Amino acid sequence: MTLAQAKARHAELAAEIRRHDHLYYVLAQPAISDREYDARYRELLDLEQAHPELTTPDSPSQRVGGAPVSEFKSVRHAVPMMSLDNTYSAEEVREFVARVERLLPGEKLEWVVEPKVDGLAVSLRYEHGVLAVGCTRGDGTHGDDITANLKTIRSIPLRLGARGSGPAIVEIRGEVFMTKAGFKKLNAERAAAGEETFVNPRNSAAGSLKQLDPKLTAKRPLDMILYGLGEVRFGAPSTGSAGSTTEGRAEPVLGAPKTQLEMLTWLKSLGCKTPEKIWLCRSADELLEAIAALDKIRHNFAYETDGAVIKLNSFAQRERCGATAKAPRWAMAYKYAAEQAETKLNAITIQVGRTGALTPVAELEPVFVGGSTVGRATLHNEEELRRKDIRVGDTVVIEKAGEVIPAVVRVVTEKRTGKEHEFHFPKTCPECGSKISRESISGEEMVVWRCVNPDCPAKVRGRLEHWCSRGAMDIEGGGEVLVTQLVKAGLAHDVSDLYRLKLDAVAALERMGEKSAKNFLEGVEASKARDLWRLLFGLGILHVGAGVAKALAKAFPSLDDLAGCGQQQLAEVEDVGEVIAASVEQWFGDPDNRKLIERLRKAGLTFQSSTHNPAAKLGPFAGKTFVLTGTLPTLKREEAVAKIESLGGKVSGSVSKKTDYVVAGTEAGSKLDKAQQLGVKIIDEAELVRMTKSQ
Ligand code: IVH
């Protein structure tokens, strides 16, 4: 393929991928299968590998291309990002409308009501239609440059509409959030991997955007809705005065939308995701109706909302209203009362999970809140208990935090009678009386206490249940009820015992019967051939969730290959960091675990990975990243890439601190300079060939 042909094909593929991203992530109307999509994406990557000059910043491949950073750069907002004043009652909404009417005497006013998305405000700056900078709100005048992280959000267009159709400069603002379903799934995965869970979707979105490595952000189910503008400039960019803005004071520019409704339609036409439901209102009464209507349907939205935002529709009128130091005078947030209820905290119990984590749970006098009856609420950890000074017997305010998890918000101290008593967090495991300890990661003590006894009955039950669960070995019938009975009857202690169970013993358990016992044992038998990743996940190794287990099974052909690896080698596997690698090494280093593996082998488990990809095999270059620059004397670029990859190395398009070698040929450009600056080892073709031969 000639360069011109490659370029044409690349443009075609990029346009197609962009269109399908838009259909899938913005409109939720996918038109092709994942497979077909992947094939196009693969072809695009191959073309870019062969012709790196095709890799433009707005190429679909650049969504996860960003290198990790040590800190975020601070960027100044061309137009400040303001916040909104809040109201909590119908009366305050009427006062707000009357205030704006006084500011614009005699004018006809139109209002727009939008859902207030509970996420984080972000500004996206497009230059000539290409996403150039994305940043957080920060203090309103300066935010953090999180462009690489934002690029991983698939509903954010890397390029607006058709090239040249949009303004020279446009800052589009909106809210990044995590969907309720995405949050639940992420937390379930984290819990399964023995990791701490997030408190709500908003915190989870915030934590995801703060990642210094965009590859981590890419794994989080983030999304964004756009509802506002910052700087807008049509025509050639210049460094003079600002263009038309909605948040600041500036001159309107021809071609820019003149109302919120026009703007939302315009944003949609450029490929942006906008609020799915809005209301146009002409009076305070209509506003209140819209606010009530939104309250009725907002629980059905995919994301959490904490209110309604009321905005003047006309931008010209907004200009005339102006702003205070903190917020515009033309908009207001109406906050829905969080669904709260008061109830009595009867007791605090401690739940011991599969990983031995001790979680305090509030046992409440059942109370109806947010559409259901709540009798228990998590208290997260010891620190949370102390911070909120929660005592047994207290009257507490509970809330359906967001709508996802019931939480104890605070204690109603006025209602204390003196009979309440402090809860003493146990010093030993409440299940088995063993010692408990807290993990330290990089010298920092974690908040979760764990039971150290590997034979703790709670852990034993949890491990068996986890092994049988659908996401792991998928053994039908191996739920809480049966597992508890098996453990109680002394029939199972570790997962290898499941493979020695006899039909009559299982059938003799309470409420079992021959048929269900037979089904269960057939499931156990079938699980022997399950793929390596299921087994790895099922073993319940700390930090090894399903995703990490899949990555490991890709890198190793069988359990035995993996079990012999040290931390360093494990950390070379893509998606496996130091902490995970250490945890895996430690697990396999434990003689008890080794014995368990041998028992499983004897039972007939295959330990094989069907997803093992020899290309991802750990070669002598495993974990090493190369960058090629300039023309090499004999090897074509593709040949050099193939050589490096065949030995397990990676070839990247740009030089960073993580680059191990820069292979420089003649006419090497800025990459060579960068390598010198960063002190990255520079080699020539001869050296590369020597390295491949010596392996
Ligand atoms: S307009 C000049 N519209 O709420 C004000 N904000 O409490 C621009 N928010 O900082 C904001 N949904 O992070 C606007 N439909 C919406 C919103 C929204 C959520 C957030 C935004 C803002 C905060 C103010």
Short mmCIF file of N, CA and C in Angstrom, two decimals, residues 31-127:
data_model
loop_
_atom_site.label_atom_id
_atom_site.label_comp_id
_atom_site.label_asym_id
_atom_site.label_seq_id
_atom_site.Cartn_x
_atom_site.Cartn_y
_atom_site.Cartn_z
N ALA A 31 -25.04 0.68 15.32
CA ALA A 31 -25.44 0.21 13.99
C ALA A 31 -24.63 -1.00 13.54
N ILE A 32 -23.53 -1.29 14.22
CA ILE A 32 -22.76 -2.48 13.84
C ILE A 32 -22.40 -3.26 15.11
N SER A 33 -21.95 -4.49 14.92
CA SER A 33 -21.61 -5.32 16.07
C SER A 33 -20.25 -4.91 16.63
N ASP A 34 -19.97 -5.31 17.86
CA ASP A 34 -18.68 -5.01 18.47
C ASP A 34 -17.54 -5.56 17.62
N ARG A 35 -17.78 -6.74 17.09
CA ARG A 35 -16.76 -7.39 16.26
C ARG A 35 -16.39 -6.57 15.05
N GLU A 36 -17.46 -6.10 14.37
CA GLU A 36 -17.21 -5.29 13.17
C GLU A 36 -16.49 -4.00 13.53
N TYR A 37 -16.89 -3.43 14.65
CA TYR A 37 -16.25 -2.20 15.13
C TYR A 37 -14.77 -2.47 15.42
N ASP A 38 -14.52 -3.56 16.15
CA ASP A 38 -13.14 -3.89 16.52
C ASP A 38 -12.26 -4.11 15.30
N ALA A 39 -12.85 -4.73 14.27
CA ALA A 39 -12.06 -4.99 13.06
C ALA A 39 -11.61 -3.68 12.43
N ARG A 40 -12.52 -2.70 12.40
CA ARG A 40 -12.16 -1.40 11.82
C ARG A 40 -11.09 -0.71 12.67
N TYR A 41 -11.25 -0.82 13.97
CA TYR A 41 -10.32 -0.17 14.89
C TYR A 41 -8.93 -0.78 14.74
N ARG A 42 -8.90 -2.10 14.66
CA ARG A 42 -7.64 -2.84 14.50
C ARG A 42 -6.93 -2.38 13.22
N GLU A 43 -7.73 -2.28 12.16
CA GLU A 43 -7.13 -1.90 10.87
C GLU A 43 -6.53 -0.49 10.96
N LEU A 44 -7.25 0.39 11.65
CA LEU A 44 -6.76 1.76 11.83
C LEU A 44 -5.44 1.76 12.61
N LEU A 45 -5.38 0.94 13.67
CA LEU A 45 -4.15 0.88 14.47
C LEU A 45 -2.99 0.34 13.63
N ASP A 46 -3.28 -0.68 12.84
CA ASP A 46 -2.23 -1.26 12.00
C ASP A 46 -1.67 -0.21 11.04
N LEU A 47 -2.59 0.56 10.46
CA LEU A 47 -2.14 1.60 9.52
C LEU A 47 -1.26 2.62 10.24
N GLU A 48 -1.65 2.98 11.45
CA GLU A 48 -0.88 3.98 12.19
C GLU A 48 0.47 3.42 12.64
N GLN A 49 0.47 2.14 12.90
CA GLN A 49 1.72 1.49 13.28
C GLN A 49 2.70 1.56 12.10
N ALA A 50 2.16 1.30 10.91
CA ALA A 50 3.02 1.30 9.72
C ALA A 50 3.36 2.72 9.28
N HIS A 51 2.42 3.65 9.50
CA HIS A 51 2.65 5.04 9.08
C HIS A 51 2.33 5.96 10.25
N PRO A 52 3.28 6.13 11.15
CA PRO A 52 2.99 6.91 12.37
C PRO A 52 2.51 8.33 12.07
N GLU A 53 2.87 8.85 10.91
CA GLU A 53 2.46 10.23 10.62
C GLU A 53 0.94 10.36 10.46
N LEU A 54 0.26 9.25 10.35
CA LEU A 54 -1.21 9.30 10.24
C LEU A 54 -1.87 9.49 11.61
N THR A 55 -1.10 9.34 12.65
CA THR A 55 -1.66 9.44 14.00
C THR A 55 -1.83 10.89 14.41
N THR A 56 -2.96 11.48 14.05
CA THR A 56 -3.22 12.88 14.41
C THR A 56 -3.87 12.91 15.80
N PRO A 57 -3.84 14.08 16.47
CA PRO A 57 -4.41 14.12 17.83
C PRO A 57 -5.89 13.76 17.88
N ASP A 58 -6.61 13.93 16.77
CA ASP A 58 -8.04 13.59 16.80
C ASP A 58 -8.32 12.21 16.22
N SER A 59 -7.27 11.41 16.02
CA SER A 59 -7.51 10.04 15.56
C SER A 59 -8.18 9.25 16.67
N PRO A 60 -9.12 8.37 16.31
CA PRO A 60 -9.79 7.56 17.35
C PRO A 60 -8.79 6.76 18.20
N SER A 61 -7.60 6.53 17.68
CA SER A 61 -6.61 5.76 18.45
C SER A 61 -6.08 6.56 19.63
N GLN A 62 -6.29 7.87 19.60
CA GLN A 62 -5.69 8.72 20.63
C GLN A 62 -6.51 8.80 21.91
N ARG A 63 -7.60 8.04 21.97
CA ARG A 63 -8.41 8.08 23.19
C ARG A 63 -7.64 7.54 24.39
N VAL A 64 -6.84 6.54 24.17
CA VAL A 64 -6.10 6.00 25.31
C VAL A 64 -4.60 6.10 25.09
N GLY A 65 -4.22 7.06 24.25
CA GLY A 65 -2.80 7.14 23.88
C GLY A 65 -1.95 7.93 24.86
N GLY A 66 -2.59 8.63 25.79
CA GLY A 66 -1.84 9.53 26.66
C GLY A 66 -0.90 8.82 27.61
N ALA A 67 0.28 9.39 27.81
CA ALA A 67 1.23 8.80 28.76
C ALA A 67 0.88 9.28 30.17
N PRO A 68 1.23 8.49 31.18
CA PRO A 68 0.96 8.93 32.55
C PRO A 68 1.73 10.21 32.86
N VAL A 69 1.19 11.04 33.73
CA VAL A 69 1.87 12.27 34.12
C VAL A 69 2.13 12.24 35.62
N SER A 70 3.06 13.09 36.08
CA SER A 70 3.31 13.09 37.52
C SER A 70 2.40 14.09 38.23
N GLU A 71 1.96 15.10 37.50
CA GLU A 71 0.94 16.01 38.05
C GLU A 71 0.24 16.69 36.89
N PHE A 72 -0.92 17.28 37.16
CA PHE A 72 -1.66 17.95 36.09
C PHE A 72 -1.16 19.38 35.95
N LYS A 73 -1.13 19.83 34.70
CA LYS A 73 -0.77 21.23 34.46
C LYS A 73 -1.97 22.09 34.82
N SER A 74 -1.70 23.31 35.27
CA SER A 74 -2.80 24.21 35.57
C SER A 74 -3.09 25.02 34.30
N VAL A 75 -4.36 25.17 33.97
CA VAL A 75 -4.70 26.01 32.81
C VAL A 75 -5.68 27.10 33.22
N ARG A 76 -5.51 28.24 32.58
CA ARG A 76 -6.40 29.37 32.87
C ARG A 76 -7.61 29.27 31.96
N HIS A 77 -8.80 29.45 32.51
CA HIS A 77 -9.99 29.43 31.67
C HIS A 77 -10.09 30.76 30.93
N ALA A 78 -10.30 30.70 29.61
CA ALA A 78 -10.44 31.94 28.85
C ALA A 78 -11.64 32.73 29.37
N VAL A 79 -12.67 32.04 29.74
CA VAL A 79 -13.85 32.65 30.37
C VAL A 79 -14.04 31.91 31.68
N PRO A 80 -14.14 32.62 32.81
CA PRO A 80 -14.22 31.91 34.09
C PRO A 80 -15.37 30.91 34.13
N MET A 81 -15.17 29.84 34.87
CA MET A 81 -16.25 28.87 35.06
C MET A 81 -16.92 29.19 36.38
N MET A 82 -18.13 29.69 36.28
CA MET A 82 -18.81 30.12 37.50
C MET A 82 -19.62 28.97 38.09
N SER A 83 -20.10 29.22 39.30
CA SER A 83 -20.98 28.20 39.86
C SER A 83 -22.39 28.79 39.94
N LEU A 84 -23.31 28.11 40.55
CA LEU A 84 -24.70 28.57 40.57
C LEU A 84 -25.14 28.80 42.01
N ASP A 85 -26.04 29.77 42.19
CA ASP A 85 -26.67 29.91 43.50
C ASP A 85 -27.75 28.83 43.62
N ASN A 86 -27.98 28.41 44.84
CA ASN A 86 -28.96 27.34 45.06
C ASN A 86 -30.26 27.86 45.66
N THR A 87 -31.35 27.23 45.31
CA THR A 87 -32.62 27.47 46.01
C THR A 87 -33.18 26.13 46.41
N TYR A 88 -34.04 26.17 47.43
CA TYR A 88 -34.59 24.91 47.93
C TYR A 88 -36.11 24.91 48.00
N SER A 89 -36.75 26.04 47.62
CA SER A 89 -38.21 26.08 47.77
C SER A 89 -38.86 26.83 46.62
N ALA A 90 -40.16 26.59 46.47
CA ALA A 90 -40.94 27.25 45.41
C ALA A 90 -40.87 28.77 45.61
N GLU A 91 -40.93 29.15 46.85
CA GLU A 91 -40.91 30.59 47.15
C GLU A 91 -39.62 31.23 46.63
N GLU A 92 -38.52 30.55 46.87
CA GLU A 92 -37.23 31.10 46.40
C GLU A 92 -37.16 31.16 44.87
N VAL A 93 -37.83 30.21 44.21
CA VAL A 93 -37.85 30.25 42.74
C VAL A 93 -38.62 31.49 42.30
N ARG A 94 -39.75 31.77 42.95
CA ARG A 94 -40.53 32.97 42.59
C ARG A 94 -39.72 34.25 42.84
N GLU A 95 -39.01 34.27 43.95
CA GLU A 95 -38.17 35.45 44.25
C GLU A 95 -37.11 35.64 43.18
N PHE A 96 -36.53 34.53 42.75
CA PHE A 96 -35.49 34.59 41.72
C PHE A 96 -36.06 35.18 40.43
N VAL A 97 -37.22 34.68 40.02
CA VAL A 97 -37.84 35.17 38.78
C VAL A 97 -38.15 36.67 38.92
N ALA A 98 -38.67 37.06 40.07
CA ALA A 98 -39.01 38.48 40.29
C ALA A 98 -37.75 39.35 40.22
N ARG A 99 -36.64 38.81 40.73
CA ARG A 99 -35.37 39.54 40.72
C ARG A 99 -34.91 39.79 39.29
N VAL A 100 -34.99 38.75 38.47
CA VAL A 100 -34.56 38.90 37.07
C VAL A 100 -35.51 39.85 36.34
N GLU A 101 -36.80 39.78 36.66
CA GLU A 101 -37.77 40.70 36.02
C GLU A 101 -37.43 42.15 36.36
N ARG A 102 -36.95 42.36 37.57
CA ARG A 102 -36.57 43.73 37.96
C ARG A 102 -35.32 44.19 37.20
N LEU A 103 -34.43 43.22 36.91
CA LEU A 103 -33.20 43.56 36.18
C LEU A 103 -33.51 43.85 34.71
N LEU A 104 -34.58 43.24 34.18
CA LEU A 104 -34.93 43.41 32.77
C LEU A 104 -36.38 43.90 32.67
N PRO A 105 -36.63 45.13 33.12
CA PRO A 105 -38.02 45.59 33.24
C PRO A 105 -38.74 45.57 31.89
N GLY A 106 -39.95 45.06 31.93
CA GLY A 106 -40.81 45.08 30.75
C GLY A 106 -40.47 44.05 29.69
N GLU A 107 -39.39 43.29 29.87
CA GLU A 107 -39.01 42.34 28.82
C GLU A 107 -39.75 41.02 28.98
N LYS A 108 -39.96 40.38 27.83
CA LYS A 108 -40.57 39.05 27.86
C LYS A 108 -39.46 38.05 28.20
N LEU A 109 -39.70 37.21 29.18
CA LEU A 109 -38.63 36.29 29.58
C LEU A 109 -38.99 34.84 29.25
N GLU A 110 -38.00 34.13 28.74
CA GLU A 110 -38.16 32.69 28.52
C GLU A 110 -37.10 31.96 29.32
N TRP A 111 -37.50 30.84 29.90
CA TRP A 111 -36.57 30.09 30.74
C TRP A 111 -36.39 28.67 30.23
N VAL A 112 -35.23 28.13 30.49
CA VAL A 112 -35.01 26.72 30.18
C VAL A 112 -34.72 26.00 31.50
N VAL A 113 -35.34 24.83 31.68
CA VAL A 113 -35.05 24.00 32.84
C VAL A 113 -34.33 22.75 32.37
N GLU A 114 -33.20 22.47 32.98
CA GLU A 114 -32.43 21.27 32.64
C GLU A 114 -32.20 20.45 33.90
N PRO A 115 -31.98 19.15 33.74
CA PRO A 115 -31.59 18.35 34.92
C PRO A 115 -30.24 18.83 35.44
N LYS A 116 -30.07 18.86 36.75
CA LYS A 116 -28.76 19.17 37.31
C LYS A 116 -28.02 17.85 37.50
N VAL A 117 -27.10 17.59 36.62
CA VAL A 117 -26.38 16.33 36.63
C VAL A 117 -25.40 16.32 37.80
N ASP A 118 -25.39 15.26 38.58
CA ASP A 118 -24.51 15.23 39.76
C ASP A 118 -23.15 14.65 39.39
N GLY A 119 -22.33 15.52 38.87
CA GLY A 119 -20.99 15.06 38.45
C GLY A 119 -19.98 16.16 38.69
N LEU A 120 -19.07 16.34 37.73
CA LEU A 120 -18.03 17.36 37.88
C LEU A 120 -18.00 18.23 36.64
N ALA A 121 -17.93 19.55 36.88
CA ALA A 121 -17.92 20.48 35.75
C ALA A 121 -16.58 20.41 35.03
N VAL A 122 -16.66 20.36 33.71
CA VAL A 122 -15.46 20.24 32.90
C VAL A 122 -15.63 21.13 31.68
N SER A 123 -14.52 21.69 31.19
CA SER A 123 -14.57 22.52 29.99
C SER A 123 -13.73 21.89 28.90
N LEU A 124 -14.30 21.81 27.70
CA LEU A 124 -13.58 21.22 26.56
C LEU A 124 -13.28 22.33 25.56
N ARG A 125 -12.02 22.52 25.23
CA ARG A 125 -11.66 23.57 24.28
C ARG A 125 -11.33 22.93 22.93
N TYR A 126 -12.09 23.31 21.93
CA TYR A 126 -11.84 22.81 20.57
C TYR A 126 -11.22 23.91 19.75
N GLU A 127 -10.12 23.60 19.09
CA GLU A 127 -9.49 24.56 18.20
C GLU A 127 -9.62 24.01 16.79
#
